[in-house]
Amino acid sequence: MLLAFETSCDETSAALAHHGRVLANVVSSQASLHAEYGGVVPELAAREHLRNLLPVARAALRQANVSPAQIEAVAATRGPGLAGALLVGFKAAEALAFVLRRPFLGIHHHEAHLFSPWIQGNPPTAAFSEFEPNVSLIASGGHTMLAHVESESKHRLLGSTVDDAAGECFDKVGKLLDLPYPAGPQIDRLAEGGNSAAFSFPRPMLNEANDDFSFSGLKTSVRYFLRDRPGICGDPQRLRDLAASVQAAIVEVLVTKTLRAARRLGVGCVTASGGVACNRALRQGLAAACSRQGLKLRLADPGLCTDNAAMIGVVAERKLMRRAETTSSGADILPNWPLE
Ligand code: KG4
Ligand code: ZN
């Protein structure tokens, strides 16, 4: 019975995992708190984690009907992430493991995202017996990256964004359109009724022979587009067309570069996670492209795309089963921990 915490950004989460089964996964999002600032304020996030961590942990124990004495191991996100935010969950988990005299594991946030597409069903259960080598896309508000996942213990970063993350691009474009933060889900909904070919926006780095991304130029081109067409957002249909056209540019870059990497590396499977992987056009785009190219696709469940402790718990449990090294007492958080 493993208790896991995730506090790397603006979600406070606690989960219980038992033999690959997620017995509880409680997530308390701070998104509305940060909304008035248009993005995550690190100091506020840390304070909010302090306030929420124990209630969230208690709620997870209650949901799973587990008592603290039944906990056999404790895990938490060690990095990368916001330093103050990471500290709260990591040090709380370490203290708990010390008091309960149980092993403690500090988990890499992106390694957990890489395996979240393998957790499926109700209750969510890890299907590692189905695992196969894949190219994995992680697209969130803070990160956009591609990794080659050869096995549970071997993965390699292929490329990442050189400036803004895909989610950041959705959010910043949303700000230009006066949509509330985080704007990704709103643009997704608006785009449904829009024509994605109405306006043409750049597809940054689409044809470059690497696995990196860039999204800040796209955001800038939307700013100039709006400057030259004042009032366009007042027309509901034009606003939907604009949302669909911007979304199409982001999705095309993500899908094309993910599939290109998969083909080049000769894997038979593609996976995707992170908040932006909730986007319906991206899910459909990946599904269509994988089906055309005869590749399997595993998308993380929308509830496990955004940050959550379930993925931390499942990966930690697998590490314990492989007898991987535990994290020693007094270890530090690693806010810039590279994936390798
Ligand atoms: O994984 P996540 O919770 O991590 C970070 O906090 O980085 O992702 C949040 C990001 C936000 O930028 C949000 O706008 C975006 O994911 N997002 C979406 C959708 N749902 C969430 N972007 C596009 N379409 C969506 N449906
Ligand atoms: Zn994340």
PDB file of N, CA, C and O in Angstrom, residues 97-163:
ATOM      1  N   ALA A  97       7.330   9.037   5.915  1.00  0.00           N
ATOM      2  CA  ALA A  97       8.046   7.767   5.757  1.00  0.00           C
ATOM      3  C   ALA A  97       8.950   7.514   6.961  1.00  0.00           C
ATOM      4  O   ALA A  97       9.056   6.385   7.458  1.00  0.00           O
ATOM      5  N   PHE A  98       9.572   8.594   7.456  1.00  0.00           N
ATOM      6  CA  PHE A  98      10.465   8.478   8.616  1.00  0.00           C
ATOM      7  C   PHE A  98       9.676   8.037   9.848  1.00  0.00           C
ATOM      8  O   PHE A  98      10.070   7.099  10.559  1.00  0.00           O
ATOM      9  N   VAL A  99       8.542   8.676  10.071  1.00  0.00           N
ATOM     10  CA  VAL A  99       7.732   8.367  11.261  1.00  0.00           C
ATOM     11  C   VAL A  99       7.175   6.948  11.180  1.00  0.00           C
ATOM     12  O   VAL A  99       7.156   6.218  12.164  1.00  0.00           O
ATOM     13  N   LEU A 100       6.742   6.562   9.987  1.00  0.00           N
ATOM     14  CA  LEU A 100       6.144   5.223   9.827  1.00  0.00           C
ATOM     15  C   LEU A 100       7.216   4.142   9.620  1.00  0.00           C
ATOM     16  O   LEU A 100       6.891   2.968   9.520  1.00  0.00           O
ATOM     17  N   ARG A 101       8.480   4.567   9.483  1.00  0.00           N
ATOM     18  CA  ARG A 101       9.610   3.657   9.204  1.00  0.00           C
ATOM     19  C   ARG A 101       9.353   2.853   7.939  1.00  0.00           C
ATOM     20  O   ARG A 101       9.420   1.618   7.926  1.00  0.00           O
ATOM     21  N   ARG A 102       9.021   3.579   6.887  1.00  0.00           N
ATOM     22  CA  ARG A 102       8.742   2.941   5.599  1.00  0.00           C
ATOM     23  C   ARG A 102       9.682   3.497   4.535  1.00  0.00           C
ATOM     24  O   ARG A 102      10.185   4.619   4.682  1.00  0.00           O
ATOM     25  N   PRO A 103       9.901   2.762   3.440  1.00  0.00           N
ATOM     26  CA  PRO A 103      10.739   3.308   2.377  1.00  0.00           C
ATOM     27  C   PRO A 103      10.111   4.544   1.720  1.00  0.00           C
ATOM     28  O   PRO A 103       8.880   4.663   1.667  1.00  0.00           O
ATOM     29  N   PHE A 104      10.994   5.419   1.246  1.00  0.00           N
ATOM     30  CA  PHE A 104      10.558   6.684   0.640  1.00  0.00           C
ATOM     31  C   PHE A 104      11.164   6.793  -0.762  1.00  0.00           C
ATOM     32  O   PHE A 104      12.335   6.490  -0.967  1.00  0.00           O
ATOM     33  N   LEU A 105      10.339   7.219  -1.722  1.00  0.00           N
ATOM     34  CA  LEU A 105      10.848   7.374  -3.091  1.00  0.00           C
ATOM     35  C   LEU A 105      10.525   8.759  -3.649  1.00  0.00           C
ATOM     36  O   LEU A 105       9.353   9.166  -3.648  1.00  0.00           O
ATOM     37  N   GLY A 106      11.549   9.452  -4.125  1.00  0.00           N
ATOM     38  CA  GLY A 106      11.365  10.724  -4.829  1.00  0.00           C
ATOM     39  C   GLY A 106      11.277  10.428  -6.320  1.00  0.00           C
ATOM     40  O   GLY A 106      12.175   9.834  -6.893  1.00  0.00           O
ATOM     41  N   ILE A 107      10.182  10.829  -6.930  1.00  0.00           N
ATOM     42  CA  ILE A 107       9.905  10.424  -8.319  1.00  0.00           C
ATOM     43  C   ILE A 107      10.053  11.597  -9.282  1.00  0.00           C
ATOM     44  O   ILE A 107       9.685  12.732  -8.964  1.00  0.00           O
ATOM     45  N   HIS A 108      10.539  11.284 -10.483  1.00  0.00           N
ATOM     46  CA  HIS A 108      10.674  12.297 -11.544  1.00  0.00           C
ATOM     47  C   HIS A 108       9.291  12.552 -12.153  1.00  0.00           C
ATOM     48  O   HIS A 108       8.631  11.623 -12.635  1.00  0.00           O
ATOM     49  N   HIS A 109       8.868  13.807 -12.128  1.00  0.00           N
ATOM     50  CA  HIS A 109       7.520  14.161 -12.585  1.00  0.00           C
ATOM     51  C   HIS A 109       7.259  13.712 -14.035  1.00  0.00           C
ATOM     52  O   HIS A 109       6.187  13.190 -14.352  1.00  0.00           O
ATOM     53  N   HIS A 110       8.244  13.889 -14.899  1.00  0.00           N
ATOM     54  CA  HIS A 110       8.020  13.539 -16.308  1.00  0.00           C
ATOM     55  C   HIS A 110       8.063  12.037 -16.531  1.00  0.00           C
ATOM     56  O   HIS A 110       7.385  11.523 -17.424  1.00  0.00           O
ATOM     57  N   GLU A 111       8.868  11.338 -15.740  1.00  0.00           N
ATOM     58  CA  GLU A 111       8.860   9.873 -15.839  1.00  0.00           C
ATOM     59  C   GLU A 111       7.444   9.368 -15.512  1.00  0.00           C
ATOM     60  O   GLU A 111       6.921   8.468 -16.173  1.00  0.00           O
ATOM     61  N   ALA A 112       6.824   9.998 -14.511  1.00  0.00           N
ATOM     62  CA  ALA A 112       5.447   9.596 -14.150  1.00  0.00           C
ATOM     63  C   ALA A 112       4.482   9.898 -15.302  1.00  0.00           C
ATOM     64  O   ALA A 112       3.632   9.068 -15.639  1.00  0.00           O
ATOM     65  N   HIS A 113       4.626  11.077 -15.934  1.00  0.00           N
ATOM     66  CA  HIS A 113       3.763  11.387 -17.089  1.00  0.00           C
ATOM     67  C   HIS A 113       3.949  10.338 -18.193  1.00  0.00           C
ATOM     68  O   HIS A 113       2.976   9.924 -18.831  1.00  0.00           O
ATOM     69  N   LEU A 114       5.196   9.912 -18.417  1.00  0.00           N
ATOM     70  CA  LEU A 114       5.464   8.948 -19.505  1.00  0.00           C
ATOM     71  C   LEU A 114       4.665   7.658 -19.329  1.00  0.00           C
ATOM     72  O   LEU A 114       4.333   6.997 -20.311  1.00  0.00           O
ATOM     73  N   PHE A 115       4.385   7.300 -18.065  1.00  0.00           N
ATOM     74  CA  PHE A 115       3.692   6.023 -17.835  1.00  0.00           C
ATOM     75  C   PHE A 115       2.206   6.190 -17.524  1.00  0.00           C
ATOM     76  O   PHE A 115       1.486   5.196 -17.421  1.00  0.00           O
ATOM     77  N   SER A 116       1.730   7.435 -17.424  1.00  0.00           N
ATOM     78  CA  SER A 116       0.305   7.640 -17.113  1.00  0.00           C
ATOM     79  C   SER A 116      -0.624   7.075 -18.196  1.00  0.00           C
ATOM     80  O   SER A 116      -1.734   6.638 -17.877  1.00  0.00           O
ATOM     81  N   PRO A 117      -0.206   7.035 -19.497  1.00  0.00           N
ATOM     82  CA  PRO A 117      -1.126   6.432 -20.485  1.00  0.00           C
ATOM     83  C   PRO A 117      -1.338   4.932 -20.279  1.00  0.00           C
ATOM     84  O   PRO A 117      -2.239   4.346 -20.881  1.00  0.00           O
ATOM     85  N   TRP A 118      -0.526   4.318 -19.436  1.00  0.00           N
ATOM     86  CA  TRP A 118      -0.688   2.874 -19.211  1.00  0.00           C
ATOM     87  C   TRP A 118      -1.599   2.589 -18.023  1.00  0.00           C
ATOM     88  O   TRP A 118      -1.818   1.430 -17.662  1.00  0.00           O
ATOM     89  N   ILE A 119      -2.125   3.659 -17.399  1.00  0.00           N
ATOM     90  CA  ILE A 119      -3.072   3.493 -16.281  1.00  0.00           C
ATOM     91  C   ILE A 119      -4.472   3.739 -16.832  1.00  0.00           C
ATOM     92  O   ILE A 119      -4.776   4.844 -17.273  1.00  0.00           O
ATOM     93  N   GLN A 120      -5.285   2.708 -16.838  1.00  0.00           N
ATOM     94  CA  GLN A 120      -6.614   2.874 -17.428  1.00  0.00           C
ATOM     95  C   GLN A 120      -7.673   2.084 -16.678  1.00  0.00           C
ATOM     96  O   GLN A 120      -7.347   1.163 -15.937  1.00  0.00           O
ATOM     97  N   GLY A 121      -8.934   2.443 -16.902  1.00  0.00           N
ATOM     98  CA  GLY A 121     -10.047   1.679 -16.346  1.00  0.00           C
ATOM     99  C   GLY A 121     -10.587   2.280 -15.064  1.00  0.00           C
ATOM    100  O   GLY A 121     -10.161   3.335 -14.610  1.00  0.00           O
ATOM    101  N   ASN A 122     -11.550   1.580 -14.485  1.00  0.00           N
ATOM    102  CA  ASN A 122     -12.198   2.046 -13.258  1.00  0.00           C
ATOM    103  C   ASN A 122     -12.371   0.859 -12.301  1.00  0.00           C
ATOM    104  O   ASN A 122     -13.168  -0.028 -12.594  1.00  0.00           O
ATOM    105  N   PRO A 123     -11.650   0.785 -11.181  1.00  0.00           N
ATOM    106  CA  PRO A 123     -10.643   1.742 -10.734  1.00  0.00           C
ATOM    107  C   PRO A 123      -9.443   1.754 -11.676  1.00  0.00           C
ATOM    108  O   PRO A 123      -9.113   0.721 -12.279  1.00  0.00           O
ATOM    109  N   PRO A 124      -8.765   2.919 -11.776  1.00  0.00           N
ATOM    110  CA  PRO A 124      -7.616   2.998 -12.664  1.00  0.00           C
ATOM    111  C   PRO A 124      -6.558   1.963 -12.283  1.00  0.00           C
ATOM    112  O   PRO A 124      -6.199   1.842 -11.113  1.00  0.00           O
ATOM    113  N   THR A 125      -6.102   1.209 -13.271  1.00  0.00           N
ATOM    114  CA  THR A 125      -5.159   0.122 -13.007  1.00  0.00           C
ATOM    115  C   THR A 125      -4.036   0.172 -14.041  1.00  0.00           C
ATOM    116  O   THR A 125      -4.291   0.393 -15.226  1.00  0.00           O
ATOM    117  N   ALA A 126      -2.810  -0.053 -13.564  1.00  0.00           N
ATOM    118  CA  ALA A 126      -1.666  -0.009 -14.482  1.00  0.00           C
ATOM    119  C   ALA A 126      -1.605  -1.304 -15.284  1.00  0.00           C
ATOM    120  O   ALA A 126      -1.686  -2.388 -14.724  1.00  0.00           O
ATOM    121  N   ALA A 127      -1.481  -1.152 -16.616  1.00  0.00           N
ATOM    122  CA  ALA A 127      -1.441  -2.331 -17.495  1.00  0.00           C
ATOM    123  C   ALA A 127      -0.040  -2.459 -18.079  1.00  0.00           C
ATOM    124  O   ALA A 127       0.154  -2.346 -19.284  1.00  0.00           O
ATOM    125  N   PHE A 128       0.943  -2.702 -17.213  1.00  0.00           N
ATOM    126  CA  PHE A 128       2.315  -2.774 -17.705  1.00  0.00           C
ATOM    127  C   PHE A 128       2.583  -4.045 -18.507  1.00  0.00           C
ATOM    128  O   PHE A 128       3.554  -4.103 -19.258  1.00  0.00           O
ATOM    129  N   SER A 129       1.709  -5.028 -18.366  1.00  0.00           N
ATOM    130  CA  SER A 129       1.894  -6.238 -19.183  1.00  0.00           C
ATOM    131  C   SER A 129       1.679  -5.903 -20.665  1.00  0.00           C
ATOM    132  O   SER A 129       2.150  -6.610 -21.548  1.00  0.00           O
ATOM    133  N   GLU A 130       0.950  -4.808 -20.925  1.00  0.00           N
ATOM    134  CA  GLU A 130       0.699  -4.402 -22.322  1.00  0.00           C
ATOM    135  C   GLU A 130       1.763  -3.442 -22.847  1.00  0.00           C
ATOM    136  O   GLU A 130       1.703  -3.026 -24.003  1.00  0.00           O
ATOM    137  N   PHE A 131       2.716  -3.090 -21.986  1.00  0.00           N
ATOM    138  CA  PHE A 131       3.700  -2.076 -22.369  1.00  0.00           C
ATOM    139  C   PHE A 131       4.461  -2.467 -23.629  1.00  0.00           C
ATOM    140  O   PHE A 131       4.843  -3.623 -23.815  1.00  0.00           O
ATOM    141  N   GLU A 132       4.662  -1.502 -24.499  1.00  0.00           N
ATOM    142  CA  GLU A 132       5.592  -1.722 -25.609  1.00  0.00           C
ATOM    143  C   GLU A 132       6.357  -0.426 -25.868  1.00  0.00           C
ATOM    144  O   GLU A 132       5.874   0.660 -25.543  1.00  0.00           O
ATOM    145  N   PRO A 133       7.554  -0.554 -26.446  1.00  0.00           N
ATOM    146  CA  PRO A 133       8.366   0.644 -26.678  1.00  0.00           C
ATOM    147  C   PRO A 133       7.583   1.682 -27.468  1.00  0.00           C
ATOM    148  O   PRO A 133       6.828   1.342 -28.377  1.00  0.00           O
ATOM    149  N   ASN A 134       7.750   2.949 -27.103  1.00  0.00           N
ATOM    150  CA  ASN A 134       6.911   3.983 -27.719  1.00  0.00           C
ATOM    151  C   ASN A 134       7.621   5.323 -27.779  1.00  0.00           C
ATOM    152  O   ASN A 134       8.653   5.530 -27.136  1.00  0.00           O
ATOM    153  N   VAL A 135       7.023   6.221 -28.536  1.00  0.00           N
ATOM    154  CA  VAL A 135       7.397   7.634 -28.472  1.00  0.00           C
ATOM    155  C   VAL A 135       6.277   8.334 -27.717  1.00  0.00           C
ATOM    156  O   VAL A 135       5.101   8.139 -28.017  1.00  0.00           O
ATOM    157  N   SER A 136       6.652   9.102 -26.705  1.00  0.00           N
ATOM    158  CA  SER A 136       5.668   9.694 -25.811  1.00  0.00           C
ATOM    159  C   SER A 136       5.717  11.216 -25.877  1.00  0.00           C
ATOM    160  O   SER A 136       6.786  11.816 -25.768  1.00  0.00           O
ATOM    161  N   LEU A 137       4.542  11.816 -26.056  1.00  0.00           N
ATOM    162  CA  LEU A 137       4.414  13.277 -26.068  1.00  0.00           C
ATOM    163  C   LEU A 137       3.881  13.738 -24.716  1.00  0.00           C
ATOM    164  O   LEU A 137       2.851  13.238 -24.261  1.00  0.00           O
ATOM    165  N   ILE A 138       4.602  14.650 -24.075  1.00  0.00           N
ATOM    166  CA  ILE A 138       4.089  15.286 -22.859  1.00  0.00           C
ATOM    167  C   ILE A 138       3.864  16.753 -23.197  1.00  0.00           C
ATOM    168  O   ILE A 138       4.810  17.468 -23.539  1.00  0.00           O
ATOM    169  N   ALA A 139       2.621  17.197 -23.145  1.00  0.00           N
ATOM    170  CA  ALA A 139       2.311  18.592 -23.473  1.00  0.00           C
ATOM    171  C   ALA A 139       1.458  19.181 -22.362  1.00  0.00           C
ATOM    172  O   ALA A 139       0.325  18.742 -22.145  1.00  0.00           O
ATOM    173  N   SER A 140       2.026  20.150 -21.642  1.00  0.00           N
ATOM    174  CA  SER A 140       1.281  20.741 -20.524  1.00  0.00           C
ATOM    175  C   SER A 140       1.495  22.246 -20.517  1.00  0.00           C
ATOM    176  O   SER A 140       2.029  22.816 -21.482  1.00  0.00           O
ATOM    177  N   GLY A 141       1.120  22.894 -19.405  1.00  0.00           N
ATOM    178  CA  GLY A 141       1.293  24.337 -19.307  1.00  0.00           C
ATOM    179  C   GLY A 141       2.755  24.729 -19.107  1.00  0.00           C
ATOM    180  O   GLY A 141       3.163  25.830 -19.438  1.00  0.00           O
ATOM    181  N   GLY A 142       3.535  23.802 -18.568  1.00  0.00           N
ATOM    182  CA  GLY A 142       4.928  24.117 -18.281  1.00  0.00           C
ATOM    183  C   GLY A 142       5.924  23.412 -19.197  1.00  0.00           C
ATOM    184  O   GLY A 142       7.092  23.808 -19.264  1.00  0.00           O
ATOM    185  N   HIS A 143       5.481  22.356 -19.877  1.00  0.00           N
ATOM    186  CA  HIS A 143       6.422  21.548 -20.666  1.00  0.00           C
ATOM    187  C   HIS A 143       5.811  21.067 -21.967  1.00  0.00           C
ATOM    188  O   HIS A 143       4.604  20.838 -22.043  1.00  0.00           O
ATOM    189  N   THR A 144       6.675  20.891 -22.965  1.00  0.00           N
ATOM    190  CA  THR A 144       6.278  20.195 -24.188  1.00  0.00           C
ATOM    191  C   THR A 144       7.493  19.389 -24.593  1.00  0.00           C
ATOM    192  O   THR A 144       8.563  19.965 -24.856  1.00  0.00           O
ATOM    193  N   MET A 145       7.387  18.085 -24.576  1.00  0.00           N
ATOM    194  CA  MET A 145       8.565  17.264 -24.882  1.00  0.00           C
ATOM    195  C   MET A 145       8.181  15.942 -25.525  1.00  0.00           C
ATOM    196  O   MET A 145       7.056  15.464 -25.392  1.00  0.00           O
ATOM    197  N   LEU A 146       9.175  15.393 -26.224  1.00  0.00           N
ATOM    198  CA  LEU A 146       9.031  14.064 -26.799  1.00  0.00           C
ATOM    199  C   LEU A 146      10.099  13.176 -26.179  1.00  0.00           C
ATOM    200  O   LEU A 146      11.245  13.602 -26.012  1.00  0.00           O
ATOM    201  N   ALA A 147       9.719  11.937 -25.840  1.00  0.00           N
ATOM    202  CA  ALA A 147      10.688  11.001 -25.277  1.00  0.00           C
ATOM    203  C   ALA A 147      10.559   9.661 -25.970  1.00  0.00           C
ATOM    204  O   ALA A 147       9.471   9.292 -26.443  1.00  0.00           O
ATOM    205  N   HIS A 148      11.687   8.956 -26.044  1.00  0.00           N
ATOM    206  CA  HIS A 148      11.686   7.585 -26.553  1.00  0.00           C
ATOM    207  C   HIS A 148      11.687   6.680 -25.318  1.00  0.00           C
ATOM    208  O   HIS A 148      12.628   6.703 -24.530  1.00  0.00           O
ATOM    209  N   VAL A 149      10.595   5.946 -25.139  1.00  0.00           N
ATOM    210  CA  VAL A 149      10.472   5.092 -23.957  1.00  0.00           C
ATOM    211  C   VAL A 149      10.698   3.653 -24.404  1.00  0.00           C
ATOM    212  O   VAL A 149       9.829   3.033 -25.018  1.00  0.00           O
ATOM    213  N   GLU A 150      11.883   3.135 -24.127  1.00  0.00           N
ATOM    214  CA  GLU A 150      12.229   1.793 -24.610  1.00  0.00           C
ATOM    215  C   GLU A 150      11.744   0.714 -23.665  1.00  0.00           C
ATOM    216  O   GLU A 150      11.406  -0.392 -24.075  1.00  0.00           O
ATOM    217  N   SER A 151      11.770   1.016 -22.368  1.00  0.00           N
ATOM    218  CA  SER A 151      11.299   0.052 -21.376  1.00  0.00           C
ATOM    219  C   SER A 151      10.930   0.854 -20.132  1.00  0.00           C
ATOM    220  O   SER A 151      11.088   2.072 -20.116  1.00  0.00           O
ATOM    221  N   GLU A 152      10.489   0.158 -19.102  1.00  0.00           N
ATOM    222  CA  GLU A 152      10.100   0.876 -17.892  1.00  0.00           C
ATOM    223  C   GLU A 152      11.284   1.592 -17.247  1.00  0.00           C
ATOM    224  O   GLU A 152      11.113   2.574 -16.545  1.00  0.00           O
ATOM    225  N   SER A 153      12.468   1.065 -17.488  1.00  0.00           N
ATOM    226  CA  SER A 153      13.624   1.689 -16.828  1.00  0.00           C
ATOM    227  C   SER A 153      14.557   2.379 -17.825  1.00  0.00           C
ATOM    228  O   SER A 153      15.634   2.815 -17.460  1.00  0.00           O
ATOM    229  N   LYS A 154      14.138   2.464 -19.096  1.00  0.00           N
ATOM    230  CA  LYS A 154      15.010   3.113 -20.069  1.00  0.00           C
ATOM    231  C   LYS A 154      14.217   4.080 -20.951  1.00  0.00           C
ATOM    232  O   LYS A 154      13.375   3.651 -21.743  1.00  0.00           O
ATOM    233  N   HIS A 155      14.472   5.360 -20.744  1.00  0.00           N
ATOM    234  CA  HIS A 155      13.815   6.351 -21.584  1.00  0.00           C
ATOM    235  C   HIS A 155      14.765   7.510 -21.804  1.00  0.00           C
ATOM    236  O   HIS A 155      15.674   7.763 -21.014  1.00  0.00           O
ATOM    237  N   ARG A 156      14.536   8.220 -22.911  1.00  0.00           N
ATOM    238  CA  ARG A 156      15.490   9.231 -23.338  1.00  0.00           C
ATOM    239  C   ARG A 156      14.709  10.415 -23.898  1.00  0.00           C
ATOM    240  O   ARG A 156      13.764  10.229 -24.666  1.00  0.00           O
ATOM    241  N   LEU A 157      15.116  11.601 -23.483  1.00  0.00           N
ATOM    242  CA  LEU A 157      14.482  12.809 -24.004  1.00  0.00           C
ATOM    243  C   LEU A 157      14.913  13.019 -25.450  1.00  0.00           C
ATOM    244  O   LEU A 157      16.100  12.989 -25.757  1.00  0.00           O
ATOM    245  N   LEU A 158      13.948  13.217 -26.353  1.00  0.00           N
ATOM    246  CA  LEU A 158      14.277  13.441 -27.768  1.00  0.00           C
ATOM    247  C   LEU A 158      14.341  14.934 -28.075  1.00  0.00           C
ATOM    248  O   LEU A 158      15.179  15.389 -28.851  1.00  0.00           O
ATOM    249  N   GLY A 159      13.423  15.669 -27.497  1.00  0.00           N
ATOM    250  CA  GLY A 159      13.388  17.102 -27.765  1.00  0.00           C
ATOM    251  C   GLY A 159      12.365  17.767 -26.861  1.00  0.00           C
ATOM    252  O   GLY A 159      11.535  17.096 -26.236  1.00  0.00           O
ATOM    253  N   SER A 160      12.427  19.098 -26.787  1.00  0.00           N
ATOM    254  CA  SER A 160      11.454  19.815 -25.957  1.00  0.00           C
ATOM    255  C   SER A 160      11.281  21.219 -26.531  1.00  0.00           C
ATOM    256  O   SER A 160      11.908  21.567 -27.531  1.00  0.00           O
ATOM    257  N   THR A 161      10.459  22.022 -25.890  1.00  0.00           N
ATOM    258  CA  THR A 161      10.222  23.343 -26.446  1.00  0.00           C
ATOM    259  C   THR A 161      11.423  24.249 -26.164  1.00  0.00           C
ATOM    260  O   THR A 161      12.038  24.153 -25.104  1.00  0.00           O
ATOM    261  N   VAL A 162      11.740  25.101 -27.122  1.00  0.00           N
ATOM    262  CA  VAL A 162      12.856  26.022 -26.922  1.00  0.00           C
ATOM    263  C   VAL A 162      12.359  27.331 -26.295  1.00  0.00           C
ATOM    264  O   VAL A 162      13.160  28.168 -25.899  1.00  0.00           O
ATOM    265  N   ASP A 163      11.048  27.514 -26.216  1.00  0.00           N
ATOM    266  CA  ASP A 163      10.517  28.723 -25.564  1.00  0.00           C
ATOM    267  C   ASP A 163       9.231  28.385 -24.793  1.00  0.00           C
ATOM    268  O   ASP A 163       9.305  27.748 -23.757  1.00  0.00           O
TER     269      ASP A 163
END
